[in-house]
């Protein structure tokens, strides 16, 4: 079973020898980030900094920094457990495309054991601070990279709801601490919370916001999942952990937050109130520039009596968000196949930020099948931000980057097999010559058919493979060779 809260998971990690307590005083200015980044890149343990300068709470870092820890947190033995469950929702076979995906989620909504459960109170409201008692400087915001524009909370789960429909959204966005009661909301152009804020502005209304830290692991994961805007992240979290998430009403805003979180910030966004946010060393491995973003006034802080705080370090990959991205890749394969039924498997390399590159395998059936698949990927929800789509045959392991490179480098005539288009790119993309849109490429690394114009004598050549009988004989005699 998944863990009900952060602290029970940390206790389990410590019992396993997979958590290290740091008792020495550490500085949230650069030092914590440097320590965490080194440990993460070495595949090291989760960290609990017990003495962070200026902070009232210990700081948990690198908690989900390995696939092993994330799977343990979610109560899984492999990512395939969830993808298989999602695949089960798609039977009997549903219509292809977005209609099929929504019908699959409709089945999910009908599962009575997974929708969130409202409770009267919870540990996260053992302490309630308002007015002058609100002091964000007492919480460990991190100044991670030398050119960052300030200190940031990097793992705050932001709750909003659409002012017109009441549909809730849970998202993970960086949060710059401007002063003791003001934080910047880095809501990118493609995000649902930004849409909620724009609706509120149009109506001339304030937008209520609640930000939860140290949430149950399944909730933290669900906040990163690329769900359609009308699908509740808490429903998905319940599905992942196979039990309902308990929510409690906030004290000062009309929203609900996890009852077993560690710290919650509550406040209201005034229409049109922005402050300069950034620069920030982001998960792309480059700094994103300073831009104006909404500034939230925090009116209330609730927390446990002895709270823990949690954050992450992002920057040049690999970083802690790697396992979270790999989980999404595997969990959503069955749903992507509903939208793009041509896909056999796919891989989103961490080095590409999980959205800059998609490697897709297909069982090629007709001329230009690869090009059809590229365009289908670019039309599939948030896959629209993918800059490079590499299409390979079904016998290629998309997770073996050496084999993919061999196919993409050797199987392509770039005068014919390269497709270049323009379209939307991620808000954080620094390489496009203007913000929000830019060039994209598709590489057809599949075997070419005569109908596609490949008319050389003998047709497409076979790959070099060992003789099966000889290979089996050598395997049986291997010890005889003394090798």
Short mmCIF file of N, CA, C and O in Angstrom, two decimals, residues 157-210:
data_model
loop_
_atom_site.label_atom_id
_atom_site.label_comp_id
_atom_site.label_asym_id
_atom_site.label_seq_id
_atom_site.Cartn_x
_atom_site.Cartn_y
_atom_site.Cartn_z
N UNK A 157 2.29 22.18 -3.69
CA UNK A 157 1.18 21.72 -4.52
C UNK A 157 0.07 22.76 -4.48
O UNK A 157 -0.56 22.98 -3.44
N UNK A 158 -0.15 23.41 -5.63
CA UNK A 158 -1.01 24.58 -5.70
C UNK A 158 -2.44 24.19 -6.06
O UNK A 158 -2.67 23.51 -7.07
N UNK A 159 -3.39 24.64 -5.23
CA UNK A 159 -4.81 24.35 -5.42
C UNK A 159 -5.54 25.61 -5.86
O UNK A 159 -5.43 26.66 -5.23
N UNK A 160 -6.30 25.49 -6.96
CA UNK A 160 -7.20 26.55 -7.41
C UNK A 160 -8.47 25.89 -7.92
O UNK A 160 -8.54 24.66 -8.03
N UNK A 161 -9.46 26.70 -8.26
CA UNK A 161 -10.64 26.16 -8.94
C UNK A 161 -11.17 27.20 -9.91
O UNK A 161 -11.01 28.41 -9.72
N UNK A 162 -11.78 26.72 -10.97
CA UNK A 162 -12.32 27.59 -12.00
C UNK A 162 -13.47 28.41 -11.41
O UNK A 162 -14.43 27.84 -10.86
N UNK A 163 -13.40 29.75 -11.47
CA UNK A 163 -14.45 30.58 -10.86
C UNK A 163 -15.83 30.36 -11.46
O UNK A 163 -16.85 30.67 -10.82
N UNK A 164 -15.90 29.84 -12.69
CA UNK A 164 -17.19 29.65 -13.34
C UNK A 164 -17.72 28.24 -13.20
O UNK A 164 -18.92 28.04 -12.95
N UNK A 165 -16.86 27.24 -13.35
CA UNK A 165 -17.33 25.85 -13.30
C UNK A 165 -17.12 25.19 -11.94
O UNK A 165 -17.75 24.18 -11.65
N UNK A 166 -16.23 25.75 -11.13
CA UNK A 166 -15.92 25.14 -9.84
C UNK A 166 -14.98 23.94 -9.94
O UNK A 166 -14.69 23.30 -8.92
N UNK A 167 -14.49 23.61 -11.15
CA UNK A 167 -13.59 22.48 -11.32
C UNK A 167 -12.26 22.78 -10.65
O UNK A 167 -11.66 23.84 -10.87
N UNK A 168 -11.79 21.85 -9.84
CA UNK A 168 -10.56 22.02 -9.08
C UNK A 168 -9.35 21.68 -9.93
O UNK A 168 -9.39 20.83 -10.81
N UNK A 169 -8.22 22.32 -9.63
CA UNK A 169 -6.95 21.92 -10.23
C UNK A 169 -5.88 21.85 -9.15
O UNK A 169 -5.83 22.69 -8.25
N UNK A 170 -5.05 20.82 -9.28
CA UNK A 170 -3.89 20.65 -8.41
C UNK A 170 -2.67 20.62 -9.31
O UNK A 170 -2.58 19.77 -10.21
N UNK A 171 -1.74 21.54 -9.12
CA UNK A 171 -0.57 21.62 -9.98
C UNK A 171 0.69 21.88 -9.19
O UNK A 171 0.65 22.36 -8.04
N UNK A 172 1.82 21.57 -9.80
CA UNK A 172 3.12 21.79 -9.17
C UNK A 172 3.84 22.89 -9.94
O UNK A 172 4.18 22.72 -11.10
N UNK A 173 4.07 24.01 -9.26
CA UNK A 173 4.73 25.16 -9.86
C UNK A 173 5.76 25.71 -8.88
O UNK A 173 5.57 25.64 -7.66
N UNK A 174 6.83 26.27 -9.41
CA UNK A 174 7.80 26.90 -8.51
C UNK A 174 7.19 28.16 -7.91
O UNK A 174 6.33 28.82 -8.53
N UNK A 175 7.65 28.52 -6.72
CA UNK A 175 7.06 29.62 -5.95
C UNK A 175 8.19 30.47 -5.38
O UNK A 175 8.91 30.04 -4.48
N UNK A 176 8.35 31.67 -5.89
CA UNK A 176 9.41 32.55 -5.38
C UNK A 176 8.92 33.29 -4.16
O UNK A 176 7.85 33.91 -4.16
N UNK A 177 9.72 33.23 -3.09
CA UNK A 177 9.38 33.98 -1.87
C UNK A 177 9.84 35.42 -2.02
O UNK A 177 11.03 35.71 -2.04
N UNK A 178 8.88 36.33 -2.15
CA UNK A 178 9.20 37.75 -2.31
C UNK A 178 9.45 38.43 -0.97
O UNK A 178 10.36 39.26 -0.86
N UNK A 179 8.64 38.10 0.02
CA UNK A 179 8.83 38.66 1.37
C UNK A 179 8.11 37.75 2.36
O UNK A 179 7.71 36.63 2.01
N UNK A 180 7.91 38.21 3.59
CA UNK A 180 7.41 37.34 4.64
C UNK A 180 5.98 36.85 4.41
O UNK A 180 5.54 35.87 5.03
N UNK A 181 5.22 37.51 3.52
CA UNK A 181 3.86 37.02 3.25
C UNK A 181 3.46 37.10 1.77
O UNK A 181 2.26 37.12 1.46
N UNK A 182 4.44 37.12 0.86
CA UNK A 182 4.14 37.21 -0.57
C UNK A 182 4.99 36.21 -1.34
O UNK A 182 6.21 36.12 -1.13
N UNK A 183 4.34 35.47 -2.24
CA UNK A 183 5.06 34.53 -3.10
C UNK A 183 4.61 34.71 -4.54
O UNK A 183 3.47 35.10 -4.82
N UNK A 184 5.52 34.44 -5.47
CA UNK A 184 5.21 34.52 -6.89
C UNK A 184 4.70 33.18 -7.40
O UNK A 184 5.24 32.13 -7.06
N UNK A 185 3.68 33.24 -8.25
CA UNK A 185 3.07 32.03 -8.80
C UNK A 185 3.53 31.86 -10.25
O UNK A 185 3.06 32.57 -11.14
N UNK A 186 4.45 30.94 -10.49
CA UNK A 186 4.98 30.75 -11.84
C UNK A 186 4.03 29.87 -12.65
O UNK A 186 4.27 28.69 -12.88
N UNK A 187 2.94 30.48 -13.09
CA UNK A 187 1.92 29.77 -13.85
C UNK A 187 2.18 29.96 -15.33
O UNK A 187 1.95 31.02 -15.90
N UNK A 188 2.66 28.89 -15.97
CA UNK A 188 3.03 28.96 -17.38
C UNK A 188 1.77 29.02 -18.25
O UNK A 188 0.67 28.66 -17.82
N UNK A 189 1.96 29.43 -19.48
CA UNK A 189 0.84 29.76 -20.37
C UNK A 189 -0.07 28.57 -20.64
O UNK A 189 -1.26 28.72 -20.88
N UNK A 190 0.46 27.33 -20.56
CA UNK A 190 -0.35 26.15 -20.89
C UNK A 190 -0.99 25.51 -19.66
O UNK A 190 -1.60 24.45 -19.78
N UNK A 191 -0.87 26.11 -18.48
CA UNK A 191 -1.30 25.48 -17.24
C UNK A 191 -2.73 25.86 -16.86
O UNK A 191 -3.19 26.98 -17.08
N UNK A 192 -3.42 24.92 -16.21
CA UNK A 192 -4.82 25.12 -15.85
C UNK A 192 -5.00 26.22 -14.81
O UNK A 192 -5.97 26.98 -14.86
N UNK A 193 -4.10 26.31 -13.83
CA UNK A 193 -4.25 27.35 -12.81
C UNK A 193 -4.15 28.74 -13.43
O UNK A 193 -4.82 29.69 -12.97
N UNK A 194 -3.32 28.90 -14.44
CA UNK A 194 -3.25 30.19 -15.14
C UNK A 194 -4.60 30.50 -15.77
O UNK A 194 -5.07 31.66 -15.73
N UNK A 195 -5.24 29.49 -16.35
CA UNK A 195 -6.56 29.71 -16.94
C UNK A 195 -7.57 30.15 -15.88
O UNK A 195 -8.40 31.03 -16.12
N UNK A 196 -7.50 29.54 -14.69
CA UNK A 196 -8.40 29.94 -13.60
C UNK A 196 -8.18 31.41 -13.23
O UNK A 196 -9.13 32.17 -12.99
N UNK A 197 -6.92 31.82 -13.16
CA UNK A 197 -6.60 33.20 -12.81
C UNK A 197 -7.10 34.17 -13.87
O UNK A 197 -7.63 35.24 -13.55
N UNK A 198 -6.99 33.78 -15.14
CA UNK A 198 -7.46 34.65 -16.21
C UNK A 198 -8.97 34.81 -16.17
O UNK A 198 -9.50 35.90 -16.43
N UNK A 199 -9.68 33.73 -15.84
CA UNK A 199 -11.14 33.82 -15.71
C UNK A 199 -11.49 34.77 -14.56
O UNK A 199 -12.39 35.62 -14.69
N UNK A 200 -10.80 34.64 -13.43
CA UNK A 200 -11.07 35.52 -12.29
C UNK A 200 -10.79 36.98 -12.65
O UNK A 200 -11.56 37.88 -12.27
N UNK A 201 -9.70 37.23 -13.38
CA UNK A 201 -9.38 38.60 -13.79
C UNK A 201 -10.49 39.17 -14.67
O UNK A 201 -10.90 40.32 -14.52
N UNK A 202 -10.96 38.34 -15.61
CA UNK A 202 -12.01 38.80 -16.52
C UNK A 202 -13.27 39.16 -15.75
O UNK A 202 -13.98 40.11 -16.11
N UNK A 203 -13.53 38.45 -14.68
CA UNK A 203 -14.71 38.70 -13.86
C UNK A 203 -14.47 39.78 -12.80
O UNK A 203 -15.39 40.12 -12.05
N UNK A 204 -13.23 40.26 -12.71
CA UNK A 204 -12.90 41.27 -11.71
C UNK A 204 -12.91 40.73 -10.29
O UNK A 204 -13.19 41.47 -9.34
N UNK A 205 -12.56 39.44 -10.15
CA UNK A 205 -12.62 38.78 -8.84
C UNK A 205 -11.23 38.36 -8.37
O UNK A 205 -10.32 38.15 -9.15
N UNK A 206 -11.12 38.23 -7.05
CA UNK A 206 -9.93 37.62 -6.47
C UNK A 206 -10.01 36.10 -6.65
O UNK A 206 -11.10 35.53 -6.70
N UNK A 207 -8.84 35.47 -6.73
CA UNK A 207 -8.80 34.01 -6.88
C UNK A 207 -8.23 33.39 -5.61
O UNK A 207 -7.11 33.71 -5.20
N UNK A 208 -8.98 32.50 -4.95
CA UNK A 208 -8.44 31.82 -3.77
C UNK A 208 -7.40 30.78 -4.16
O UNK A 208 -7.56 30.07 -5.16
N UNK A 209 -6.35 30.69 -3.36
CA UNK A 209 -5.25 29.76 -3.63
C UNK A 209 -4.82 29.10 -2.32
O UNK A 209 -4.77 29.76 -1.27
N UNK A 210 -4.54 27.83 -2.37
CA UNK A 210 -3.97 27.11 -1.24
C UNK A 210 -2.79 26.29 -1.75
O UNK A 210 -2.88 25.66 -2.81
#
